[in-house]
PDB file of C-alpha atoms in Angstrom:
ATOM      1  CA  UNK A  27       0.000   0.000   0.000  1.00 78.00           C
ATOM      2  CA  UNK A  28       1.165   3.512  -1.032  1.00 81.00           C
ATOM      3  CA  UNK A  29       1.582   6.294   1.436  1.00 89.00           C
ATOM      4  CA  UNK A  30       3.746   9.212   1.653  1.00 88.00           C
ATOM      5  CA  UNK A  31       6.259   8.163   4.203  1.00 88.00           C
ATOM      6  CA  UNK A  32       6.766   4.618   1.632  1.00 90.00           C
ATOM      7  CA  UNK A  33       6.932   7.083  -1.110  1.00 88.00           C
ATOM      8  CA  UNK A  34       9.907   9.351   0.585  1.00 89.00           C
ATOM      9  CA  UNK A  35      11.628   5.716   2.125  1.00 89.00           C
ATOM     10  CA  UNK A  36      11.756   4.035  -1.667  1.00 89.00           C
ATOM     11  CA  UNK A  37      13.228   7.164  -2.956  1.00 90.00           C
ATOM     12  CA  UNK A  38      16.223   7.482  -0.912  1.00 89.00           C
ATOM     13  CA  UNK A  39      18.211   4.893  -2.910  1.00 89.00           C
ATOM     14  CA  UNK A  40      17.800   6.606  -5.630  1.00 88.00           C
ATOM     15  CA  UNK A  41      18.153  10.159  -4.387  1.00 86.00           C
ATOM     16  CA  UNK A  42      21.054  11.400  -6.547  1.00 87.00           C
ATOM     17  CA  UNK A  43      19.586  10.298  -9.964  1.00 89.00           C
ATOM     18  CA  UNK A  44      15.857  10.606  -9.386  1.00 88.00           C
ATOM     19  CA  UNK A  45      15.657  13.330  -6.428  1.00 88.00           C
ATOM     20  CA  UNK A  46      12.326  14.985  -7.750  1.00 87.00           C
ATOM     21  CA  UNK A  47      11.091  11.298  -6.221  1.00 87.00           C
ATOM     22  CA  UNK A  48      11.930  12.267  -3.096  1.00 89.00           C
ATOM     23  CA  UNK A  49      11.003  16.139  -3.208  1.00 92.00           C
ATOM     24  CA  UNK A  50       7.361  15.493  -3.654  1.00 90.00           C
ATOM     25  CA  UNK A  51       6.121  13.058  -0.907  1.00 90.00           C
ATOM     26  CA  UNK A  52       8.664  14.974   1.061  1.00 91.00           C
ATOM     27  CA  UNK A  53       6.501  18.564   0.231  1.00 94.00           C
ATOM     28  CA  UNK A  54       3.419  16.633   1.237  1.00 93.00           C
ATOM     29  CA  UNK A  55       4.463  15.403   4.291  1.00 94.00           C
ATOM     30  CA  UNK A  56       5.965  18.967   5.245  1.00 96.00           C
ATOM     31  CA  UNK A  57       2.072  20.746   4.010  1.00 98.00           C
ATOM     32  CA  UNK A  58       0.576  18.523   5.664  1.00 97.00           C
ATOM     33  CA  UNK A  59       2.054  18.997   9.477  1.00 97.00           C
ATOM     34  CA  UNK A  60       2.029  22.832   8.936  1.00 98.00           C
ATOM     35  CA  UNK A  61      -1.499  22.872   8.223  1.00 98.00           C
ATOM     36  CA  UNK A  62      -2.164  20.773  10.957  1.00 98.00           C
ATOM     37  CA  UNK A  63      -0.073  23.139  13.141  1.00 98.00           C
ATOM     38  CA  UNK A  64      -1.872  26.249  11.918  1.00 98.00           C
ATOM     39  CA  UNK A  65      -4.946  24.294  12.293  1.00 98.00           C
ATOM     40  CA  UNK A  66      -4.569  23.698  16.032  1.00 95.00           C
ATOM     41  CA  UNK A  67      -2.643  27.163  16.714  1.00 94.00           C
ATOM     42  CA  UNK A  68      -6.051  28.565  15.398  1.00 93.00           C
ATOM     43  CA  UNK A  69      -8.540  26.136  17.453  1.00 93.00           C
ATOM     44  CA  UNK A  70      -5.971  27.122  20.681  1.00 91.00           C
ATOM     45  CA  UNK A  71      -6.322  30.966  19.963  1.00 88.00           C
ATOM     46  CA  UNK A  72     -10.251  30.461  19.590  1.00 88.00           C
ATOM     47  CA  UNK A  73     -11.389  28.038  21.943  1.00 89.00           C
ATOM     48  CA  UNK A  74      -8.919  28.915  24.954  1.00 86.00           C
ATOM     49  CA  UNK A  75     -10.547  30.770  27.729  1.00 76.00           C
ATOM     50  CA  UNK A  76      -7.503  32.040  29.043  1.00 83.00           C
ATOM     51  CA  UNK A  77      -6.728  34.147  26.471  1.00 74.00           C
ATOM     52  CA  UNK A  78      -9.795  35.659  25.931  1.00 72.00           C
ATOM     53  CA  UNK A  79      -9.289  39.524  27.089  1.00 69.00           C
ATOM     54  CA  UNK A  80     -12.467  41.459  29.140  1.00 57.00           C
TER      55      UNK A  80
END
């Protein structure tokens, strides 16, 4: 079964001829865990009582 992280793992033996195969499950990976990182930064700054000012 494909996913990502096999993607990334069967292109590092070929990394110096072929490193495009690398670079895109690689940029995927990377989009991904920002997004969930601005996702949860955002549901913190919302949702937290603490921060709320009044």
């Amino acid at each position: 079964m494909a996913s990502w992280g096999t993607l990334a793992n069967d292109a590092l033996s070929g990394l110096l001829s072929y490193p495009y195969q690398l670079f895109y499950p690689a940029l995927a990976i990377a989009i991904t865990m920002l997004s969930f990182n601005l996702l949860g930064d955002g549901l913190r700054d919302a949702l937290d009582p603490r921060l709320r000012k009044g």
